[in-house]
Coordinates of C-alpha atoms and ligand atoms in Angstrom, one line a residue:
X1 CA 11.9 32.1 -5.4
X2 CA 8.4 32.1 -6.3
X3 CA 6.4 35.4 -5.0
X4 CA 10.3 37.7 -5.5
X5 CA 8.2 40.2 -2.9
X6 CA 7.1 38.0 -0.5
X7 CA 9.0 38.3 2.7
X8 CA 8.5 42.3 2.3
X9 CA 4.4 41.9 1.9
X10 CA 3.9 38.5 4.5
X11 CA 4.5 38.4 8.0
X12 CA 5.7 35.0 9.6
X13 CA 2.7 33.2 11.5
X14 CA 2.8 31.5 14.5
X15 CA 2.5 27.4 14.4
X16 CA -0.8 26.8 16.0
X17 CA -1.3 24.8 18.9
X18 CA -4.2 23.5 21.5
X19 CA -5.3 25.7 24.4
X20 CA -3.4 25.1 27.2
X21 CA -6.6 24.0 29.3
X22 CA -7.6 21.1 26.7
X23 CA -3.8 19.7 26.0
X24 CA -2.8 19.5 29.5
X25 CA -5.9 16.7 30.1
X26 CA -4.3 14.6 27.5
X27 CA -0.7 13.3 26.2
X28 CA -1.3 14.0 22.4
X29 CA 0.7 16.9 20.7
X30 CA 1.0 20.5 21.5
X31 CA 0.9 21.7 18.0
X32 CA -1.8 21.5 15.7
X33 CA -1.2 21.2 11.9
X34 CA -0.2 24.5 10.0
X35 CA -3.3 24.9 7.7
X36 CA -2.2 24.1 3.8
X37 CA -2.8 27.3 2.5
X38 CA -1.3 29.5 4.9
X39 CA 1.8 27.7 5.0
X40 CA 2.5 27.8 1.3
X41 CA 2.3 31.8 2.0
X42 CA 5.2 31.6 4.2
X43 CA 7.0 29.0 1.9
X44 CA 6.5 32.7 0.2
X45 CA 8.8 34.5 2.5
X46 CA 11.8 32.6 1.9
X47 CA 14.3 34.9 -0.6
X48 CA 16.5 32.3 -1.9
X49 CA 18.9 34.1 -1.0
X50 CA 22.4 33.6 -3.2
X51 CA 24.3 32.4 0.0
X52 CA 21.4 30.7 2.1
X53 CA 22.9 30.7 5.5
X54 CA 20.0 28.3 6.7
X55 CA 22.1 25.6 5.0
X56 CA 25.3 26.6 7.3
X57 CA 22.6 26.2 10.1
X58 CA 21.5 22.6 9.0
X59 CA 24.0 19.5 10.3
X60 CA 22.1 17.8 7.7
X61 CA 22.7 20.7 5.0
X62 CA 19.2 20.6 4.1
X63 CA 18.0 22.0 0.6
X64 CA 15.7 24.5 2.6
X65 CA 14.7 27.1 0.0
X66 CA 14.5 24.5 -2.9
X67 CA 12.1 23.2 -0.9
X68 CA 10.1 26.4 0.8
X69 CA 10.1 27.3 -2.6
X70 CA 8.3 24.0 -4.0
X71 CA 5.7 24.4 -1.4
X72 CA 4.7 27.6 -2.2
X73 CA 4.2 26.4 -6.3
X74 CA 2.1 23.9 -4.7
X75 CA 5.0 20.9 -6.1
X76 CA 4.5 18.8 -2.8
X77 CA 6.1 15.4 -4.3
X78 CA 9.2 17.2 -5.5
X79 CA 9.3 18.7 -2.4
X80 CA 9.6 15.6 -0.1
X81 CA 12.4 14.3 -3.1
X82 CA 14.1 16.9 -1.8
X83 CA 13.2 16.5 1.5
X84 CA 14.4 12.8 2.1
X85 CA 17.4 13.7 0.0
X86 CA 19.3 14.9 2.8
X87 CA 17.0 13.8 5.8
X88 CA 15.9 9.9 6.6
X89 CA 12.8 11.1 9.1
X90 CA 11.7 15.0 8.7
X91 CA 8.9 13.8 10.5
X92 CA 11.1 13.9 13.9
X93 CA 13.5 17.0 13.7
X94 CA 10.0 18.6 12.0
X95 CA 8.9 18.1 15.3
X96 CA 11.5 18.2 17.4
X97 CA 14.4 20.5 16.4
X98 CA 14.9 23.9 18.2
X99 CA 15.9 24.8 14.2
X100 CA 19.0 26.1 13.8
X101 CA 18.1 26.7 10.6
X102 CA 15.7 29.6 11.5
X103 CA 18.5 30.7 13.8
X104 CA 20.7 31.3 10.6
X105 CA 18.3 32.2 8.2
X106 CA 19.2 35.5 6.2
X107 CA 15.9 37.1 6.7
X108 CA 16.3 36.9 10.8
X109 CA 19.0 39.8 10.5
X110 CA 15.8 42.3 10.5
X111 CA 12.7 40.5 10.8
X112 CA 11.4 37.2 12.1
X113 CA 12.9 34.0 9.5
X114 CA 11.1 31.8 7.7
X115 CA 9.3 29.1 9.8
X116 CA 11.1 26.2 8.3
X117 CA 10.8 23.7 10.7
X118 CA 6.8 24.2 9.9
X119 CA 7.3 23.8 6.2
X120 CA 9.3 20.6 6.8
X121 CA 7.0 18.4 9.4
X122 CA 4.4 19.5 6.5
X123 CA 6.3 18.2 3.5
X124 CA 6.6 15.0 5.0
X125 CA 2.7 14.6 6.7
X126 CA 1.9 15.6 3.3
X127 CA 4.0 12.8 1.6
X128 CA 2.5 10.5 4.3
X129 CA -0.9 11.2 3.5
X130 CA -0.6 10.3 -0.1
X131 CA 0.6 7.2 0.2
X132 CA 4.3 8.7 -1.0
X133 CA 6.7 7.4 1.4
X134 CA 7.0 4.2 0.7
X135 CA 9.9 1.3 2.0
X136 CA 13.4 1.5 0.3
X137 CA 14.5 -2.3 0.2
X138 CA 18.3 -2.4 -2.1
X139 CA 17.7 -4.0 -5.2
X140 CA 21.2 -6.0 -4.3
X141 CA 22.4 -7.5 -1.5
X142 CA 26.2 -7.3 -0.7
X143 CA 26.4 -10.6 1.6
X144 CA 28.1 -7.8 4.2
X145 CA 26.6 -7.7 8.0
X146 CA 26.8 -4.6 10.1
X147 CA 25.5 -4.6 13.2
X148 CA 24.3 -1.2 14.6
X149 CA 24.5 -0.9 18.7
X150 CA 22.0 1.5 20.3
X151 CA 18.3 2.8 18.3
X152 CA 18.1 5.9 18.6
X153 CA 18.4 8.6 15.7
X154 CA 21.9 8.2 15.1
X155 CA 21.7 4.2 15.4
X156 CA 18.6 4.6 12.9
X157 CA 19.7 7.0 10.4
X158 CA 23.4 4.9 9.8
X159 CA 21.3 1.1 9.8
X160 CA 18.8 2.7 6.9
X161 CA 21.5 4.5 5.2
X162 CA 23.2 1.1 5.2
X163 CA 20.7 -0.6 4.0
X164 CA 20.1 1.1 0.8
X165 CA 23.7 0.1 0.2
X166 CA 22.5 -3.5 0.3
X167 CA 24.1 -4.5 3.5
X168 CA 21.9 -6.1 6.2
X169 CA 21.9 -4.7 9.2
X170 CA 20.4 -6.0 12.6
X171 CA 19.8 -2.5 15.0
X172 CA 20.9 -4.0 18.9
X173 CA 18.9 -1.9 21.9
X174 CA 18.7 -2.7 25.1
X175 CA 15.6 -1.4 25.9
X176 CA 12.9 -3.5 25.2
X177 CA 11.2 -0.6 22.6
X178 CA 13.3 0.9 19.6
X179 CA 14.0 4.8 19.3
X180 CA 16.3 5.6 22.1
X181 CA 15.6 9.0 24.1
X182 CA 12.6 9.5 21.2
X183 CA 11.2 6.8 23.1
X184 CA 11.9 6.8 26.7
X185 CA 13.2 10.5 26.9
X186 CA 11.0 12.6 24.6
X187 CA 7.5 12.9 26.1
X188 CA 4.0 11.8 24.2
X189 CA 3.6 16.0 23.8
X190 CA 6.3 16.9 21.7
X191 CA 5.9 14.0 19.5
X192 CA 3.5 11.0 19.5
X193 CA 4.9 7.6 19.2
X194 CA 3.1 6.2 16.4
X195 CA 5.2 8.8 14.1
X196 CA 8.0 6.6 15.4
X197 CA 6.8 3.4 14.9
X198 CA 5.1 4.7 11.2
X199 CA 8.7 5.1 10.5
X200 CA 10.1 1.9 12.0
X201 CA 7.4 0.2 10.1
X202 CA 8.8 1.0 7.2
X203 CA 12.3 0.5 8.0
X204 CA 11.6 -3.7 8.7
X205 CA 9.6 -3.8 5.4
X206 CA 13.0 -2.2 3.9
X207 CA 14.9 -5.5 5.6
X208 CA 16.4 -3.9 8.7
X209 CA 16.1 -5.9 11.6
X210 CA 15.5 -4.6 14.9
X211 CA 16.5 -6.7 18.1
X212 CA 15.6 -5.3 21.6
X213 CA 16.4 -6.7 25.0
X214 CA 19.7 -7.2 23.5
X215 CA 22.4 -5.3 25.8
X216 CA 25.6 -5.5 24.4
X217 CA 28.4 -6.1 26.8
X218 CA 26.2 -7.4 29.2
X219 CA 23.5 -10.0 27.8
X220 CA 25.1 -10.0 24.5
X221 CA 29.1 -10.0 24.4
X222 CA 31.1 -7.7 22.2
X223 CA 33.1 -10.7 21.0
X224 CA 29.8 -12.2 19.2
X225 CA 29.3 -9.3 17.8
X226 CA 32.8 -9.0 16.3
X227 CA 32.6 -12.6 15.3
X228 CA 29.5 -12.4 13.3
X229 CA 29.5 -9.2 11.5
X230 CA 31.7 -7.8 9.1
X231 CA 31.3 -3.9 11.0
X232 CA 30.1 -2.6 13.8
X233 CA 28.5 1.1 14.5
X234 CA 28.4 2.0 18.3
X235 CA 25.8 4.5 18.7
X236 CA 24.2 3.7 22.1
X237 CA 23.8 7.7 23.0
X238 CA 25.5 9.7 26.2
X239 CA 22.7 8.6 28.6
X240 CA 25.1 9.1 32.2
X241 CA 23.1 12.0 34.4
X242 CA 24.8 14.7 36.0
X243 CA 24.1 14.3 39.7
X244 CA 24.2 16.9 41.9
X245 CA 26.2 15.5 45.3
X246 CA 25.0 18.0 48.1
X247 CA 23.7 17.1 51.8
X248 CA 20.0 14.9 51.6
X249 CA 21.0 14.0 47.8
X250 CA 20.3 10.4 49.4
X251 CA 16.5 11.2 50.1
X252 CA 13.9 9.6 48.8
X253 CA 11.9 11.5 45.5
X254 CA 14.8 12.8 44.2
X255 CA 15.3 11.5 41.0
X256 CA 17.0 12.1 37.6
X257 CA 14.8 13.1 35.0
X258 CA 15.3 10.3 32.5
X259 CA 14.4 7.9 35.3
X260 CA 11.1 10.3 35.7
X261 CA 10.4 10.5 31.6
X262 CA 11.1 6.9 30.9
X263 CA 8.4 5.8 33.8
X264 CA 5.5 8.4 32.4
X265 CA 6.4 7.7 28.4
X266 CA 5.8 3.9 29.3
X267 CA 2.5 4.3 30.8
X268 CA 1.8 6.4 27.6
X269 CA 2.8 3.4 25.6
X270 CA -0.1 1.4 27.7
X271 CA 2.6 -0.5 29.9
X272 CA 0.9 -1.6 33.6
X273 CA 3.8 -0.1 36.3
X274 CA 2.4 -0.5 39.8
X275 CA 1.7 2.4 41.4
X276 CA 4.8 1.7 43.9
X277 CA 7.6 1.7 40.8
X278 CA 5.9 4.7 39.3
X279 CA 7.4 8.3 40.3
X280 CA 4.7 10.8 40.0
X281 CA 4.1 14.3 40.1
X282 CA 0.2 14.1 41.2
X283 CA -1.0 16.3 44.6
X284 CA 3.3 17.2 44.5
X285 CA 5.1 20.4 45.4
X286 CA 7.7 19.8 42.7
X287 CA 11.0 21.1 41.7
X288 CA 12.9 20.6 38.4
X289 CA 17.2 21.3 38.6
X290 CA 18.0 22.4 35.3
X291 CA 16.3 25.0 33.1
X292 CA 17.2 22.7 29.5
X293 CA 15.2 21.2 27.2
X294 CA 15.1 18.0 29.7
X295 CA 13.8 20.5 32.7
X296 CA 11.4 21.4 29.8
X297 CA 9.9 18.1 29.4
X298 CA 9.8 17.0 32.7
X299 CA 7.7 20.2 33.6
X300 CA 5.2 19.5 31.1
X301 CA 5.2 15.9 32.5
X302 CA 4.8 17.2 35.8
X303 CA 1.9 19.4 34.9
X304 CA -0.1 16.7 33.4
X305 CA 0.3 14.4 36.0
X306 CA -1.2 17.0 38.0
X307 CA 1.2 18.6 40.6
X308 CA 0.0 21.0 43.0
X309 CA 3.3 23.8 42.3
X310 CA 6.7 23.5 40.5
X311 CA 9.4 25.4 40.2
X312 CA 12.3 25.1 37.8
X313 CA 15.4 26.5 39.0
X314 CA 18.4 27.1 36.7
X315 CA 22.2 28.4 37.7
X316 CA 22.5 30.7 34.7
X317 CA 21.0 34.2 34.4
X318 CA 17.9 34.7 32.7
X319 CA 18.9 34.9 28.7
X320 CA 18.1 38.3 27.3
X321 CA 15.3 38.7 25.1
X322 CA 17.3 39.8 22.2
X323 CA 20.6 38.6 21.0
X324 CA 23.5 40.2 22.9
X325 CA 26.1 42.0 21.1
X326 CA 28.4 39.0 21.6
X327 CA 25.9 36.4 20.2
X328 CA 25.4 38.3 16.1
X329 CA 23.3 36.4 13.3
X330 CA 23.8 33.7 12.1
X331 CA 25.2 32.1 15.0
X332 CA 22.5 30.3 17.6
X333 CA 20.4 32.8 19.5
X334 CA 20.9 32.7 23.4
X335 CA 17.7 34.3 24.1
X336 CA 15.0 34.1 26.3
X337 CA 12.7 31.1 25.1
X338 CA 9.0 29.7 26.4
X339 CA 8.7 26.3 25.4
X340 CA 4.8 24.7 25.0
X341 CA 5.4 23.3 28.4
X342 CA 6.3 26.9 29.7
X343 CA 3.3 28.4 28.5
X344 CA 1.3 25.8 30.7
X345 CA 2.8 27.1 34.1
X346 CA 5.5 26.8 36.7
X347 CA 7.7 29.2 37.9
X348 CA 11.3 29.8 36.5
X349 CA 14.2 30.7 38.6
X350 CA 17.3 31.7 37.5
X351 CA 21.2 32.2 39.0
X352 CA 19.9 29.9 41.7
X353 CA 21.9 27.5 43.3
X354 CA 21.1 24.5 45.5
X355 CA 22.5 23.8 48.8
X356 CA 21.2 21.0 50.7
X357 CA 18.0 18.5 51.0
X358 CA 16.1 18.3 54.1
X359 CA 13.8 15.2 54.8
X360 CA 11.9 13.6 57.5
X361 CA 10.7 9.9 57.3
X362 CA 13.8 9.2 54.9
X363 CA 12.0 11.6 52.0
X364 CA 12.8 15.0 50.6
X365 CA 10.7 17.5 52.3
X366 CA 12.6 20.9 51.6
X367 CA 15.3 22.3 50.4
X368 CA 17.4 25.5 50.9
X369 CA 19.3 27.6 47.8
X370 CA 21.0 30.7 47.5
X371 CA 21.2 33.1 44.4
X372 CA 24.4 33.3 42.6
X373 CA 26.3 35.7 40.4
X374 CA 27.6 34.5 37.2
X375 CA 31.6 35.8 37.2
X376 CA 34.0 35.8 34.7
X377 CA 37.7 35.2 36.6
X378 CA 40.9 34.4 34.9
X379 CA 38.9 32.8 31.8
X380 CA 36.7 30.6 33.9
X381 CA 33.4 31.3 34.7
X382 CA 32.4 31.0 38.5
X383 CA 29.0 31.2 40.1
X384 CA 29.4 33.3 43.4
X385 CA 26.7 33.4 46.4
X386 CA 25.2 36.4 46.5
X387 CA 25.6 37.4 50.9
X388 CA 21.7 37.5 52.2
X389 CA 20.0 35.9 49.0
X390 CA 19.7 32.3 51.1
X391 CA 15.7 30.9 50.5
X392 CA 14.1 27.8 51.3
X393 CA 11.3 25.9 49.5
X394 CA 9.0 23.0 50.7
X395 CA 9.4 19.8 48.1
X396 CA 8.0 16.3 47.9
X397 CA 9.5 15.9 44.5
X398 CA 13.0 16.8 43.0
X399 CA 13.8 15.9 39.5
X400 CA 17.5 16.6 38.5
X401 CA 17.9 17.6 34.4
X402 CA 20.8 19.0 34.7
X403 CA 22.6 17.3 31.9
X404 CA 24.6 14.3 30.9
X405 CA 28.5 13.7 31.2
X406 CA 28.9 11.2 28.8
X407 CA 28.3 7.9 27.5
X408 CA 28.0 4.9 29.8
X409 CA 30.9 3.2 30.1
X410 CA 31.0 -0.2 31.6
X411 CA 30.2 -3.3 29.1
X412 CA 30.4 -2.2 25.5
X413 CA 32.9 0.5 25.6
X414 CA 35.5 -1.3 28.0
X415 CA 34.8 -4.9 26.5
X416 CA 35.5 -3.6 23.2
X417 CA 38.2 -1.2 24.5
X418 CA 37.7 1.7 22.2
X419 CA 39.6 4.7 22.9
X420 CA 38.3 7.8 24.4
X421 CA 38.6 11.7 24.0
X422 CA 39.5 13.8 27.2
X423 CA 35.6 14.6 27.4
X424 CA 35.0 11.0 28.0
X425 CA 33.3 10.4 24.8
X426 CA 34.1 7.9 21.7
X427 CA 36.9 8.8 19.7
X428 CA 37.3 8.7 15.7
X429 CA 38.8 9.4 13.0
X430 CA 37.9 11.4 9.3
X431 CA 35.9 8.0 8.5
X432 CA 34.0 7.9 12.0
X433 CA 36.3 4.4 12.8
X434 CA 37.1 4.3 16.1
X435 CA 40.5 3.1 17.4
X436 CA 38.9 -0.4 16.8
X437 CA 39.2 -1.4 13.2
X438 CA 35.8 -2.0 12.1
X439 CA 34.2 -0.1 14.8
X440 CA 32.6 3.0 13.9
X441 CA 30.7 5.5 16.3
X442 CA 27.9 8.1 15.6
X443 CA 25.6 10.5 17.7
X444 CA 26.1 11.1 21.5
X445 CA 28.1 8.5 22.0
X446 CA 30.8 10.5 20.0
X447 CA 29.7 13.6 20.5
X448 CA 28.1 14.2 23.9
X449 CA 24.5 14.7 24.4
X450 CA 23.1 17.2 21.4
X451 CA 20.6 17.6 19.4
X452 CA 18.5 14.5 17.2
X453 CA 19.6 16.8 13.6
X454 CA 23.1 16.4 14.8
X455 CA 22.6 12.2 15.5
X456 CA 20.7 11.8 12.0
X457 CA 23.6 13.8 10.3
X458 CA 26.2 11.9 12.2
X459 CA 24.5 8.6 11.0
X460 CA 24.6 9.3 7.9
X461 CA 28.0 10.0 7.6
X462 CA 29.2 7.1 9.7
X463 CA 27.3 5.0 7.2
X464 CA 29.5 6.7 4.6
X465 CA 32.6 5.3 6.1
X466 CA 31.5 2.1 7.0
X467 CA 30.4 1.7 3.1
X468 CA 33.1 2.3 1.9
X469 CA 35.3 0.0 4.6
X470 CA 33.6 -2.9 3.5
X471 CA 33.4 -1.8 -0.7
X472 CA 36.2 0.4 -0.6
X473 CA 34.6 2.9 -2.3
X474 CA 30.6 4.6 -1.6
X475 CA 27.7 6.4 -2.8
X476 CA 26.3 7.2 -0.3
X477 CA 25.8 10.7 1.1
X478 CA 27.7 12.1 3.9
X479 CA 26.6 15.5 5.4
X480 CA 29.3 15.8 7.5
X481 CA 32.4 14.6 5.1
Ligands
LIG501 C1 14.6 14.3 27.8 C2 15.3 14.7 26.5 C3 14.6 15.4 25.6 C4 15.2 15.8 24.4 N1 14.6 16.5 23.5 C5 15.1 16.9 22.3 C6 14.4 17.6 21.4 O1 13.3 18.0 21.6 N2 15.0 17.9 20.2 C7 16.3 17.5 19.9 O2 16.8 17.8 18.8 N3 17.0 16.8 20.8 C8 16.5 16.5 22.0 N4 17.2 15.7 22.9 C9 18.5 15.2 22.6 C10 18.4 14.0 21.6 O3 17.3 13.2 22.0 C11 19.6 13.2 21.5 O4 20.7 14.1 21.1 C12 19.5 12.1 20.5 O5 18.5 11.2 20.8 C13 20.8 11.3 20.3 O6 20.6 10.3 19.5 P1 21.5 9.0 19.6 O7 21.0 8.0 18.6 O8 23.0 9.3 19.6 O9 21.3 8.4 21.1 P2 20.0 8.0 21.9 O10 18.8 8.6 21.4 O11 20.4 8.2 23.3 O12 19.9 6.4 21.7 C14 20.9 5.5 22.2 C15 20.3 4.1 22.3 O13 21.4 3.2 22.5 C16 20.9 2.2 23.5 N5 22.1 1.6 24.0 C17 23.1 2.2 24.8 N6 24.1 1.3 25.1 C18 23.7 0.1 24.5 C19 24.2 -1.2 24.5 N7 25.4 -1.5 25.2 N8 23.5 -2.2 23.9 C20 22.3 -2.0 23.3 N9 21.8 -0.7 23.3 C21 22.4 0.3 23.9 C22 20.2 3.1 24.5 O14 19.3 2.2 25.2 C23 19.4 4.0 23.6 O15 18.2 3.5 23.2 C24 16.6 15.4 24.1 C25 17.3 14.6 25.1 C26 16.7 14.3 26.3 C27 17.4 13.5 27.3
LIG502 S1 18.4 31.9 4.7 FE1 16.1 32.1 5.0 S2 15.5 33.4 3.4 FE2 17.5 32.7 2.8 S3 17.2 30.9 1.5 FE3 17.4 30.1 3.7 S4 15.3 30.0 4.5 FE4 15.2 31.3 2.6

């Protein structure tokens, strides 16, 4: 704990970002860097406190005040040691996790916590900058092959992990890009691709091998798979949308979000889609189902593609602005939040449920809703109409972000035949093995859509157990046992 009065004399500072007029003409990030100086100040306000409860917030049990307090001394290169001690790419939950870190931290109880997630994405732009990060190729090779099934953070974090244990890996995707939803989910706004690819760069230079167009179970049969490598981790994500079966759901320009996000993050990779493939928002009276983190994304989509209006309806009450007595520190805050894409525009609307479509010419044209109160009955919760609330709304675009149910199933999971868990996701055991000998599961796949901290931890330690099935013993670290 360097300045022992600091989070008494400092107040936490907001991350800057670009006026809302300038960003929404472009795709490049919201945020702006946190300036050197100040940020060492709020490395400041961290008390190292003798139980740090920001650790119990971390999947990835993050050394946070070792390193807020290396920032502040102005130790930058022990800091990202630290850093990539416990976390393969800080550069995307920097970015991209809502922190539930902060949410935990000990100084929250009273006052706002330290902003950690700031202090991380600099560590590692830092490191970057100074030529620091560097590839991490084994010095020995154990003449083991593991085959990784799916790119995303999870798939990522388990294929680099394993290869510092010397095994090569090959990473499968379907998709003819690597990353998985920080691809073709996450826009260009929240974090630009070439941190991605900066990263994946380095991993091939390391010796990991990344094959796309490769779709296992369909262009690429499990059996080969099982024939030619000595393990196998599945971690191909929980990518099936929630649909929302009401009258007109069959109308043209409704679409799922990840359908929507996938089309826009392709053109932002330079990728010619003719205008009649491409779903866009431009000149549109848009409405976004679901008030998540998707709904988030596609509304700051929307808005740069230039709709005319959008609303974002969502069946839950508005969150309060404080944390309800039922919701105490340190657990996750259920508050009111306004993401970047929030502060651009759009209207939320909450408790609101959707009815039916209307269309003419076989496309959506408008849609009718009701408001709904949120009930607690016999330990279920139900969402009742409220008599006289019914509203309609013109629409030429609906974009449903409602949620995922689970991995897909068809192809890899069936061929291989891997059991499930009543939620319809992967099961494992303590060692992240599924019911397959051999085949081990990590990220969504196994744990329903969550959060890219979660998918890195979960890599991490599925590399753990697939280590030590092949050595019978491992070094390597496992946040999550
Ligand atoms: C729109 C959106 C925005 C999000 N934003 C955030 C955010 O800001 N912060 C955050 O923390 N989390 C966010 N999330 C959640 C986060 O992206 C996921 O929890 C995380 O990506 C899960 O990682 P994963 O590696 O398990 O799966 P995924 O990232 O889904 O990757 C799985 C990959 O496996 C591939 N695959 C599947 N089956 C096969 C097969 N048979 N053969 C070959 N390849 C296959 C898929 O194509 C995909 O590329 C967001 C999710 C969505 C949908
Ligand atoms: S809980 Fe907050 S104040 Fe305490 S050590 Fe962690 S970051 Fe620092």
């Amino acid at each position: 704990m360097g300045k022992t009065t600091g989070f008494l004399e400092i107040q936490r500072k907001k991350w800057p970002t670009r006026p809302v007029a300038e960003r929404l003409r472009d795709w490049k990030e919201v945020y702006l860097p946190y300036p050197g100086a100040e940020l060492q100040q709020q490395g400041a306000r961290c008390m190292d406190c003798g139980v740090p409860f920001c650790h119990q917030g971390c999947p990835l049990g993050n050394l946070i005040p070792d390193w807020n307090d290396l920032v502040y001394r102005d130790r930058w290169r022990d800091a990202i040691e630290r850093l990539h001690a416990t976390n393969n790419f800080p550069e995307f939950t920097g970015r991209l996790c809502p922190a539930p870190c902060e949410g935990a931290c000990v100084l929250g109880i009273n006052d706002d916590p330290v902003t950690i997630k700031a202090v991380e994405v600099s560590i590692i732009e830092h490191a970057f900058e100074r030529g620091w990060v560097a590839p991490e190729a084994p010095a020995v090779r154990t003449g083991k092959k593991v085959a990784v099934v799916g790119s995303g953070p999870a798939g990522l974090a388990a294929a680099e992990q394993l290869n510092r244990a010397g095994h090569s890996v090959i990473v499968f995707e379907r998709a003819d890009r690597i990353g998985g939803l920080l691809r073709y989910g996450i826009p260009e706004f929240k974090m630009e691709k070439r941190f991605l690819d900066r990263r994946l760069g380095l991993m091939e230079k390391a010796g990991v091998v990344f094959q796309t167009n490769a779709h296992v179970g369909v262009n690429l049969p499990v059996a080969d798979l099982r024939r030619d490598f000595d393990a196998l981790v599945l971690a191909g994500g929980a990518c099936a949308p929630r649909d929302l079966s009401i009258p007109g759901r069959e109308l043209g320009g409704i679409h799922f979000a990840m359908d929507y996000l996938t089309l826009s993050n392709r053109r932002c990779e330079g990728d010619a889609i003719p205008e009649d493939a491409f779903i866009s928002a431009a000149g549109k009276r848009v409405v976004i189902i679901g008030g998540g983190d998707t709904g988030a994304d596609c509304l700051g989509t929307v808005h740069r593609q230039g709709a005319v209006s959008v609303h974002q309806f969502e069946l839950l009450p508005r969150p309060p602005d404080t944390r309800a007595p039922d919701n105490p520190w340190p657990q996750w805050p259920n508050i009111f939040r306004v993401s970047s894409a929030h502060e651009e525009g759009g209207e939320r609307v909450y408790s609101v449920s959707t009815q039916r479509f209307l269309g003419d010419g076989g496309r959506v044209r408008r849609l009718e809703a009701v408001k709904v109160d949120m009930v607690r009955a016999n330990g279920r919760v139900e969402f009742r109409p409220v008599a006289g609330s019914d509203f309609g709304l013109d629409v030429d675009l609906v974009l449903l972000a409602m949620g995922f149910v689970g991995p897909e199933k068809p192809g890899l999971l069936t061929d291989l035949g891997v059991r499930l868990t009543e939620r319809g996701t992967v099961w494992r055991d303590a060692s992240w093995m599924t019911s397959v000998p051999g085949a081990f599961t990590c990220g969504d796949m196994q744990r329903g859509q969550s959060l890219i901290v979660w998918a890195i931890a979960e890599g991490r330690s599925a590399a753990r157990g697939v280590d030590a099935f092949l050595m019978g013993r491992s070094e390597l670290p496992a946040p999550l046992g």
